[in-house]
Short mmCIF file of C-alpha atoms in Angstrom, two decimals:
data_model
loop_
_atom_site.label_atom_id
_atom_site.label_comp_id
_atom_site.label_asym_id
_atom_site.label_seq_id
_atom_site.Cartn_x
_atom_site.Cartn_y
_atom_site.Cartn_z
CA MET A 8 10.23 -61.92 -69.41
CA LYS A 9 6.82 -63.45 -68.93
CA ASP A 10 5.14 -65.13 -71.96
CA ASP A 11 2.17 -63.32 -73.42
CA PRO A 12 -0.82 -65.70 -73.21
CA THR A 13 -2.67 -63.67 -75.85
CA GLU A 14 -0.21 -64.56 -78.61
CA PRO A 15 -2.02 -66.16 -81.57
CA ASN A 16 -0.20 -69.49 -81.14
CA LYS A 17 -1.09 -69.65 -77.44
CA ILE A 18 -4.70 -68.73 -78.18
CA SER A 19 -4.79 -71.44 -80.79
CA LYS A 20 -3.39 -74.01 -78.40
CA LEU A 21 -5.86 -73.04 -75.69
CA TYR A 22 -8.73 -73.13 -78.15
CA LYS A 23 -7.82 -76.65 -79.24
CA GLN A 24 -7.82 -77.78 -75.63
CA VAL A 25 -11.32 -76.49 -75.06
CA SER A 26 -12.90 -77.18 -78.43
CA THR A 27 -13.59 -80.90 -78.23
CA GLU A 28 -17.32 -81.24 -78.91
CA GLU A 29 -18.45 -83.91 -81.31
CA PRO A 30 -21.82 -84.67 -82.86
CA SER A 31 -23.97 -87.08 -80.89
CA GLY A 32 -24.08 -90.76 -81.78
CA LYS A 33 -27.66 -90.32 -82.91
CA LEU A 34 -26.65 -87.61 -85.37
CA ASP A 35 -23.90 -89.88 -86.72
CA GLU A 36 -26.32 -92.75 -87.08
CA ASP A 37 -28.98 -90.63 -88.80
CA ILE A 38 -26.52 -89.25 -91.33
CA LEU A 39 -24.92 -92.60 -92.11
CA ALA A 40 -28.39 -94.15 -92.48
CA MET A 41 -29.26 -91.36 -94.90
CA ALA A 42 -26.16 -92.17 -96.97
CA ARG A 43 -26.92 -95.91 -96.97
CA GLU A 44 -30.50 -95.27 -98.01
CA HIS A 45 -29.38 -92.97 -100.81
CA VAL A 46 -26.95 -95.56 -102.18
CA ALA A 47 -29.58 -98.30 -101.91
CA SER A 48 -32.16 -96.22 -103.76
CA LYS A 49 -29.59 -95.37 -106.44
CA ASN A 50 -28.87 -99.08 -106.88
CA VAL A 51 -32.58 -99.81 -107.23
CA LYS A 52 -32.87 -97.09 -109.88
CA LYS A 53 -29.78 -98.41 -111.65
CA GLN A 54 -31.22 -101.94 -111.64
CA ALA A 55 -34.56 -100.66 -112.92
CA SER A 56 -32.85 -98.78 -115.72
CA HIS A 57 -30.78 -101.89 -116.55
CA ASN A 58 -33.96 -103.99 -116.68
CA MET A 59 -35.69 -101.39 -118.81
CA ARG A 60 -32.78 -101.42 -121.26
CA TRP A 61 -32.95 -105.20 -121.56
CA PHE A 62 -36.71 -105.03 -121.95
CA SER A 63 -36.25 -102.58 -124.84
CA TYR A 64 -33.68 -104.87 -126.49
CA LEU A 65 -36.01 -107.86 -126.12
CA THR A 66 -38.97 -105.92 -127.45
CA ALA A 67 -36.97 -104.77 -130.45
CA ALA A 68 -35.74 -108.33 -131.05
CA SER A 69 -39.29 -109.70 -130.79
CA LEU A 70 -40.50 -107.07 -133.21
CA LEU A 71 -37.79 -107.99 -135.70
CA LEU A 72 -38.68 -111.65 -135.30
CA VAL A 73 -42.35 -110.96 -135.94
CA ILE A 74 -41.48 -108.86 -139.00
CA GLY A 75 -39.23 -111.67 -140.20
CA LEU A 76 -42.10 -114.11 -139.90
CA ILE A 77 -44.68 -111.86 -141.51
CA LEU A 78 -42.63 -110.68 -144.50
CA PRO A 79 -42.35 -114.09 -146.17
CA VAL A 80 -46.15 -114.42 -145.97
CA TRP A 81 -46.52 -111.07 -147.69
CA GLU A 82 -44.09 -112.01 -150.40
CA ASP A 83 -45.82 -115.34 -150.82
CA ASN A 84 -49.21 -113.73 -151.26
CA GLY A 85 -48.20 -110.90 -153.53
CA SER A 86 -46.00 -107.88 -153.19
CA ASP A 87 -48.75 -105.29 -152.83
CA PRO A 88 -50.01 -104.94 -149.28
CA LEU A 89 -53.42 -103.90 -150.61
CA ILE A 90 -53.76 -107.24 -152.36
CA ILE A 91 -52.37 -109.11 -149.42
CA SER A 92 -55.00 -107.68 -147.16
CA GLU A 93 -57.61 -109.11 -149.46
CA LEU A 94 -56.03 -112.56 -149.64
CA PRO A 95 -56.66 -115.40 -147.25
CA LYS A 96 -53.95 -116.04 -144.71
CA ARG A 97 -51.41 -118.80 -145.22
CA SER A 98 -52.92 -120.77 -142.36
CA GLU A 99 -56.36 -120.50 -143.93
CA LEU A 100 -55.02 -121.61 -147.29
CA GLU A 101 -53.25 -124.56 -145.81
CA GLN A 102 -56.35 -125.47 -143.85
CA VAL A 103 -58.44 -125.65 -146.98
CA SER A 104 -55.73 -127.28 -149.09
CA ASN A 105 -56.79 -130.68 -147.90
CA LEU A 106 -60.46 -130.04 -148.41
CA ASP A 107 -62.73 -130.54 -151.37
CA LEU A 108 -62.35 -127.72 -153.86
CA ASN A 109 -65.40 -128.54 -155.88
CA GLU A 110 -68.69 -129.26 -154.14
CA GLY A 111 -67.67 -131.99 -151.83
CA HIS A 112 -65.45 -133.84 -154.27
CA GLN A 113 -62.41 -135.31 -152.55
CA ILE A 114 -59.35 -134.66 -154.72
CA GLU A 115 -57.00 -135.95 -152.19
CA LYS A 116 -56.63 -139.65 -151.96
CA SER A 117 -55.05 -141.27 -148.99
CA GLU A 118 -51.80 -141.96 -150.88
CA ASP A 119 -51.67 -138.34 -152.00
CA ARG A 120 -51.81 -136.92 -148.50
CA GLU A 121 -48.08 -136.79 -148.25
CA ALA A 122 -47.45 -135.35 -151.72
CA PRO A 123 -46.32 -131.73 -151.31
CA GLU A 124 -47.22 -130.95 -154.92
CA LEU A 125 -50.88 -131.57 -154.18
CA SER A 126 -50.88 -129.17 -151.28
CA GLU A 127 -49.16 -126.57 -153.44
CA PHE A 128 -51.62 -127.31 -156.23
CA SER A 129 -54.64 -126.72 -153.96
CA ARG A 130 -53.11 -123.59 -152.56
CA LEU A 131 -52.45 -122.18 -156.03
CA ILE A 132 -56.03 -122.82 -157.09
CA LEU A 133 -57.34 -121.02 -154.02
CA GLN A 134 -54.99 -118.11 -154.52
CA LEU A 135 -55.87 -117.81 -158.17
CA LYS A 136 -59.58 -117.83 -157.35
CA THR A 137 -59.09 -115.12 -154.76
CA LEU A 138 -56.91 -113.00 -157.03
CA GLN A 139 -59.35 -113.30 -159.91
CA GLU A 140 -62.24 -112.38 -157.63
CA TYR A 141 -60.28 -109.45 -156.35
CA ARG A 142 -59.46 -108.33 -159.90
CA LYS A 143 -63.17 -108.10 -160.66
CA THR A 144 -63.79 -105.78 -157.70
CA ILE A 145 -60.74 -103.58 -158.15
CA THR A 146 -62.60 -100.76 -159.86
CA GLN A 147 -64.82 -100.45 -156.80
CA LYS A 148 -61.85 -99.26 -154.76
CA GLY A 149 -62.97 -95.65 -154.75
CA ASP A 150 -59.86 -94.29 -153.12
CA LEU A 151 -57.53 -95.39 -155.93
CA ALA A 152 -56.51 -93.05 -158.77
CA GLU A 153 -56.73 -94.27 -162.36
CA ASN A 154 -53.02 -94.79 -162.75
CA GLU A 155 -52.98 -96.65 -159.46
CA ILE A 156 -55.74 -98.94 -160.70
CA LEU A 157 -53.77 -99.67 -163.87
CA ASP A 158 -50.67 -100.33 -161.87
CA HIS A 159 -52.71 -102.62 -159.69
CA TYR A 160 -54.09 -104.53 -162.64
CA GLN A 161 -50.60 -105.09 -163.97
CA LYS A 162 -49.38 -106.42 -160.67
CA ILE A 163 -52.36 -108.70 -160.22
CA ASP A 164 -52.16 -109.99 -163.80
CA ALA A 165 -48.47 -110.73 -163.38
CA ASP A 166 -49.20 -112.52 -160.14
CA ILE A 167 -52.05 -114.51 -161.70
CA LEU A 168 -49.89 -115.49 -164.65
CA ALA A 169 -47.06 -116.62 -162.39
CA LYS A 170 -49.42 -118.72 -160.35
CA GLN A 171 -51.10 -120.18 -163.45
CA ASN A 172 -47.68 -121.19 -164.78
CA ALA A 173 -46.81 -122.76 -161.47
CA LEU A 174 -50.08 -124.67 -161.54
CA LEU A 175 -49.47 -125.87 -165.07
CA SER A 176 -45.99 -127.10 -164.25
CA ILE A 177 -47.32 -129.08 -161.26
CA LEU A 178 -49.98 -130.67 -163.44
CA LYS A 179 -47.49 -131.50 -166.17
CA MET A 180 -45.22 -133.17 -163.66
CA ASN A 181 -48.13 -135.06 -162.12
CA PRO A 182 -50.39 -136.11 -165.05
CA ARG A 183 -52.41 -138.34 -162.76
CA TYR A 184 -54.06 -135.22 -161.22
CA ILE A 185 -55.44 -134.32 -164.63
CA SER A 186 -57.20 -137.62 -164.93
CA ASP A 187 -59.23 -136.82 -161.82
CA VAL A 188 -62.70 -135.86 -163.02
CA GLY A 189 -63.36 -133.42 -160.18
CA ILE A 190 -60.38 -131.24 -160.99
CA LYS A 191 -61.53 -130.10 -164.36
CA GLU A 192 -64.08 -127.56 -163.21
CA PRO A 193 -61.81 -125.62 -160.82
CA LEU A 194 -59.09 -125.68 -163.47
CA GLN A 195 -61.41 -124.20 -166.02
CA GLU A 196 -62.21 -121.43 -163.58
CA VAL A 197 -58.67 -120.42 -162.85
CA LEU A 198 -56.87 -121.09 -166.17
CA THR A 199 -57.36 -119.42 -169.52
CA GLU A 200 -58.95 -121.48 -172.24
CA GLU A 201 -55.66 -121.83 -174.02
CA GLN A 202 -53.89 -122.98 -170.86
CA TYR A 203 -56.67 -125.41 -170.03
CA ASN A 204 -56.68 -126.94 -173.52
CA SER A 205 -52.93 -127.41 -173.44
CA LEU A 206 -53.41 -129.92 -170.65
CA PHE A 207 -55.69 -132.26 -172.57
CA MET B 23 0.30 -96.62 -97.86
CA SER B 24 -1.34 -93.20 -97.85
CA SER B 25 -5.03 -92.93 -97.14
CA PRO B 26 -7.30 -91.93 -100.02
CA SER B 27 -7.99 -88.24 -100.53
CA ASP B 28 -11.39 -86.71 -99.86
CA GLU B 29 -12.02 -86.50 -103.58
CA GLU B 30 -11.17 -90.19 -104.07
CA LEU B 31 -13.51 -91.17 -101.25
CA LEU B 32 -16.23 -89.01 -102.73
CA GLY B 33 -15.73 -90.71 -106.09
CA GLN B 34 -16.03 -94.12 -104.44
CA TYR B 35 -19.18 -93.02 -102.66
CA ILE B 36 -20.69 -91.81 -105.95
CA ALA B 37 -19.85 -95.25 -107.37
CA GLY B 38 -21.92 -96.80 -104.55
CA SER B 39 -19.49 -97.37 -101.67
CA VAL B 40 -21.14 -96.62 -98.34
CA SER B 41 -17.90 -97.31 -96.47
CA ALA B 42 -16.18 -94.56 -98.48
CA PHE B 43 -18.81 -92.14 -97.27
CA GLU B 44 -18.32 -93.34 -93.69
CA SER B 45 -14.58 -92.63 -93.96
CA LEU B 46 -15.24 -89.20 -95.39
CA TYR B 47 -17.76 -88.49 -92.67
CA ARG B 48 -15.48 -89.58 -89.82
CA ARG B 49 -12.67 -87.49 -91.24
CA HIS B 50 -14.59 -84.21 -91.13
CA LYS B 51 -17.42 -84.67 -88.69
CA ALA B 52 -15.82 -83.11 -85.58
CA SER B 53 -14.32 -80.04 -87.22
CA LEU B 54 -17.45 -79.31 -89.20
CA TYR B 55 -19.66 -79.78 -86.17
CA ARG B 56 -17.59 -77.37 -84.07
CA PHE B 57 -17.37 -74.87 -86.91
CA ILE B 58 -21.16 -74.69 -86.89
CA LEU B 59 -21.59 -74.98 -83.12
CA ARG B 60 -19.34 -72.00 -82.39
CA GLN B 61 -21.54 -69.76 -84.48
CA ILE B 62 -25.07 -70.70 -83.54
CA ASP B 63 -27.11 -72.33 -80.76
CA VAL B 64 -26.86 -76.09 -80.23
CA ASN B 65 -30.24 -77.00 -81.69
CA SER B 66 -29.74 -74.96 -84.83
CA ALA B 67 -26.17 -76.26 -85.08
CA GLU B 68 -27.36 -79.87 -85.09
CA GLU B 69 -29.94 -79.12 -87.75
CA ILE B 70 -27.47 -77.28 -89.93
CA TYR B 71 -24.89 -80.03 -89.45
CA GLN B 72 -27.38 -82.66 -90.60
CA GLU B 73 -28.56 -80.54 -93.52
CA THR B 74 -24.97 -80.01 -94.63
CA TRP B 75 -24.28 -83.74 -94.79
CA ALA B 76 -27.62 -84.27 -96.50
CA SER B 77 -26.38 -81.88 -99.19
CA VAL B 78 -23.20 -83.93 -99.54
CA ILE B 79 -25.24 -87.11 -99.88
CA SER B 80 -27.63 -85.82 -102.49
CA HIS B 81 -25.35 -83.50 -104.46
CA ALA B 82 -22.12 -85.50 -104.44
CA GLN B 83 -22.55 -86.36 -108.09
CA GLU B 84 -22.63 -82.70 -109.08
CA LEU B 85 -19.29 -82.04 -107.39
CA SER B 86 -16.48 -81.96 -109.84
CA THR B 87 -13.52 -84.10 -108.76
CA LYS B 88 -11.34 -81.04 -109.29
CA GLU B 89 -13.12 -79.18 -106.50
CA HIS B 90 -11.75 -79.18 -103.02
CA PHE B 91 -14.25 -81.26 -101.10
CA LYS B 92 -13.46 -79.88 -97.66
CA ALA B 93 -13.73 -76.26 -98.80
CA TRP B 94 -17.03 -77.10 -100.44
CA LEU B 95 -18.27 -78.80 -97.27
CA PHE B 96 -17.48 -75.82 -95.04
CA ALA B 97 -18.86 -73.38 -97.61
CA VAL B 98 -22.17 -75.27 -97.64
CA ALA B 99 -22.32 -75.18 -93.83
CA ARG B 100 -21.47 -71.49 -93.81
CA ARG B 101 -24.23 -70.68 -96.30
CA LYS B 102 -26.71 -72.57 -94.13
CA ILE B 103 -25.61 -70.65 -91.04
CA ILE B 104 -26.05 -67.34 -92.87
CA ASP B 105 -29.49 -68.46 -94.06
CA ARG B 106 -30.40 -69.34 -90.49
CA TYR B 107 -29.26 -65.96 -89.23
CA ARG B 108 -31.28 -64.28 -91.93
CA HIS B 109 -34.24 -66.39 -91.00
CA LEU B 110 -33.93 -65.44 -87.35
CA SER B 111 -33.30 -61.81 -88.32
CA VAL B 112 -30.17 -61.89 -86.28
CA VAL B 113 -28.08 -59.72 -88.50
CA SER B 114 -25.48 -57.95 -86.54
CA SER B 115 -21.93 -57.33 -87.54
CA VAL B 116 -20.82 -56.56 -84.05
CA ILE B 117 -21.93 -58.28 -80.90
CA ASP B 118 -21.81 -55.84 -78.03
CA ILE B 119 -20.54 -56.82 -74.67
CA ASP B 120 -23.53 -57.25 -72.44
CA GLU B 121 -23.80 -57.43 -68.75
CA SER B 122 -24.63 -61.11 -68.62
CA ILE B 123 -21.20 -61.96 -69.98
CA ASP B 124 -19.61 -60.25 -67.01
CA ASP B 125 -21.35 -62.77 -64.79
CA HIS B 126 -19.15 -65.47 -66.27
CA THR B 127 -15.93 -63.61 -65.76
CA THR B 128 -14.50 -63.70 -62.33
CA THR B 129 -12.54 -60.89 -60.77
CA ARG B 130 -10.95 -63.36 -58.43
CA PRO B 131 -7.23 -63.92 -59.11
CA PHE B 132 -6.42 -67.33 -60.64
CA ASP B 133 -3.39 -69.38 -61.46
CA SER B 134 -2.81 -70.15 -65.13
CA GLU B 135 -0.94 -73.34 -64.26
CA SER B 136 -3.74 -74.84 -62.17
CA GLU B 137 -6.60 -76.86 -63.58
CA LEU B 138 -9.07 -74.27 -62.47
CA GLY B 139 -6.95 -71.51 -63.98
CA ARG B 140 -6.81 -73.22 -67.38
CA ALA B 141 -10.54 -73.83 -67.32
CA LYS B 142 -11.09 -70.16 -66.53
CA MET B 143 -8.85 -69.12 -69.43
CA ALA B 144 -10.65 -71.41 -71.84
CA GLN B 145 -13.98 -70.08 -70.70
CA ASP B 146 -12.78 -66.51 -71.21
CA LEU B 147 -11.56 -67.39 -74.67
CA LEU B 148 -14.98 -68.68 -75.68
CA ILE B 149 -16.63 -65.61 -74.17
CA CYS B 150 -14.27 -63.30 -76.06
CA LEU B 151 -14.90 -65.23 -79.26
CA ASN B 152 -18.58 -64.57 -78.85
CA LYS B 153 -17.90 -60.88 -78.44
CA LEU B 154 -16.13 -60.69 -81.79
CA PRO B 155 -17.91 -59.41 -84.90
CA VAL B 156 -19.49 -62.34 -86.74
CA ALA B 157 -17.09 -62.15 -89.67
CA GLN B 158 -14.04 -62.18 -87.37
CA ARG B 159 -15.35 -64.98 -85.20
CA GLU B 160 -16.06 -66.98 -88.32
CA VAL B 161 -12.54 -66.56 -89.64
CA PHE B 162 -11.04 -67.65 -86.31
CA ILE B 163 -13.19 -70.80 -86.10
CA LEU B 164 -12.55 -71.65 -89.72
CA LYS B 165 -8.81 -71.27 -89.23
CA GLU B 166 -8.72 -73.33 -86.04
CA GLU B 167 -11.22 -76.04 -86.91
CA SER B 168 -10.48 -76.68 -90.56
CA GLY B 169 -6.76 -76.02 -90.70
CA PHE B 170 -7.34 -74.25 -94.00
CA LYS B 171 -4.70 -72.11 -95.62
CA TYR B 172 -5.54 -68.54 -96.67
CA LYS B 173 -6.47 -69.58 -100.18
CA GLU B 174 -8.92 -72.25 -99.04
CA MET B 175 -10.40 -69.91 -96.47
CA ALA B 176 -10.88 -67.33 -99.19
CA THR B 177 -12.82 -69.95 -101.19
CA VAL B 178 -15.08 -70.81 -98.27
CA LEU B 179 -15.69 -67.19 -97.31
CA ASN B 180 -16.05 -66.15 -100.92
CA ILE B 181 -13.61 -63.25 -100.55
CA GLY B 182 -10.04 -62.59 -101.70
CA VAL B 183 -6.92 -63.85 -99.93
CA GLU B 184 -6.04 -60.29 -98.87
CA GLY B 185 -9.50 -59.96 -97.36
CA VAL B 186 -8.87 -63.10 -95.32
CA LYS B 187 -5.55 -61.78 -94.07
CA SER B 188 -7.00 -58.46 -93.03
CA ARG B 189 -9.94 -60.16 -91.30
CA ILE B 190 -7.54 -62.42 -89.37
CA SER B 191 -5.42 -59.48 -88.37
CA ALA B 192 -8.43 -57.49 -87.10
CA MET B 193 -9.76 -60.59 -85.37
CA TYR B 194 -6.54 -61.12 -83.39
CA ASP B 195 -6.42 -57.45 -82.42
CA ASN B 196 -9.94 -57.59 -80.96
CA LEU B 197 -9.51 -61.03 -79.40
CA ARG B 198 -6.26 -60.10 -77.70
CA LYS B 199 -7.74 -56.91 -76.33
CA CYS B 200 -10.67 -58.82 -74.89
CA LEU B 201 -8.46 -61.55 -73.44
CA ALA B 202 -6.04 -59.02 -71.98
CA VAL B 203 -8.91 -57.52 -70.00
CA ALA B 204 -10.25 -60.91 -68.94
CA TRP B 205 -6.85 -62.18 -67.94
CA THR B 206 -5.68 -59.08 -66.11
CA ASP B 207 -5.59 -60.97 -62.88
CA LEU B 208 -3.52 -63.68 -64.51
CA GLY B 209 -1.01 -61.08 -65.64
CA ASP B 210 -0.83 -59.55 -62.22
CA LYS B 211 -0.05 -62.78 -60.50
#
């Protein structure tokens, strides 16, 4: 009996013999190049996203650092940001701490230049002057409610008192400052009469 | 050591391995190319082939690892072929035998054992394949080129397993009839 060439298995075998086409080398190359390009572009995106993440971390860290540096200045100058904005900056205070506080009179003598108390003393006087000036103008702050003004007064008064006490303790520990003629006038300006008299 | 599965290679490619893609490509390039080529002209086949791999390249990430990569690959190619047919307005479920096909068939007796005879048989097979309804031709090529089982073929063709079986059965009926006519001389010899 002769085999039937139209049997599915025979057809399949014949088909496999004839079906041998393959894509051209150029097609292969184009497709593989496409894949390589896609991976490369993905890597570039991944790297960019990695860099962006690090940039965000660094920015956040820098921000925290800046906040960490600014906060102590705020606390130093008073707890209320409204007052702080009116006060001279630390750098400005330190700049003037070595200068004459009273019409060209030189408080600082050469041997005093290294005494930290004197620098603190000058700074306190400047701060007290500024605070007291500010206290006089507080009622002109039109955008503040009455209770806010009172609250403000209390804070400023407490701050002034703390600074006056600090000033007094420096002077008591360094009586030689008191003997300086030029210091009397600024002290009279920033201390109460009672405080001033207690020094002499 | 067994070679990595398609899905493993795809995963490696997604992770950035170009060589994994190359392996995947080499594994399926011939069968996919012929699957497309048997159903459309050469120029369109090359375009569709390239577009299919472009889809793999750009949409690999969206493929779940649970999916059967090869079935997905052939399904993408099939959709592109259908789109092309729609575009060309070549929508015909049955391709009629036309006179030009008869020019390729010889009435001269031939020997199935000779080189020339085998070439003639192969040529007749391809001609008969082209005479099949599109859906039947498609199922034959898919079966022969991909080596898919019924279930996988059903996935690619988006029909049920029973539908695949009935299509295959009808396809062989028509193909055998066509080949029987073409190979009459072979039978006589």
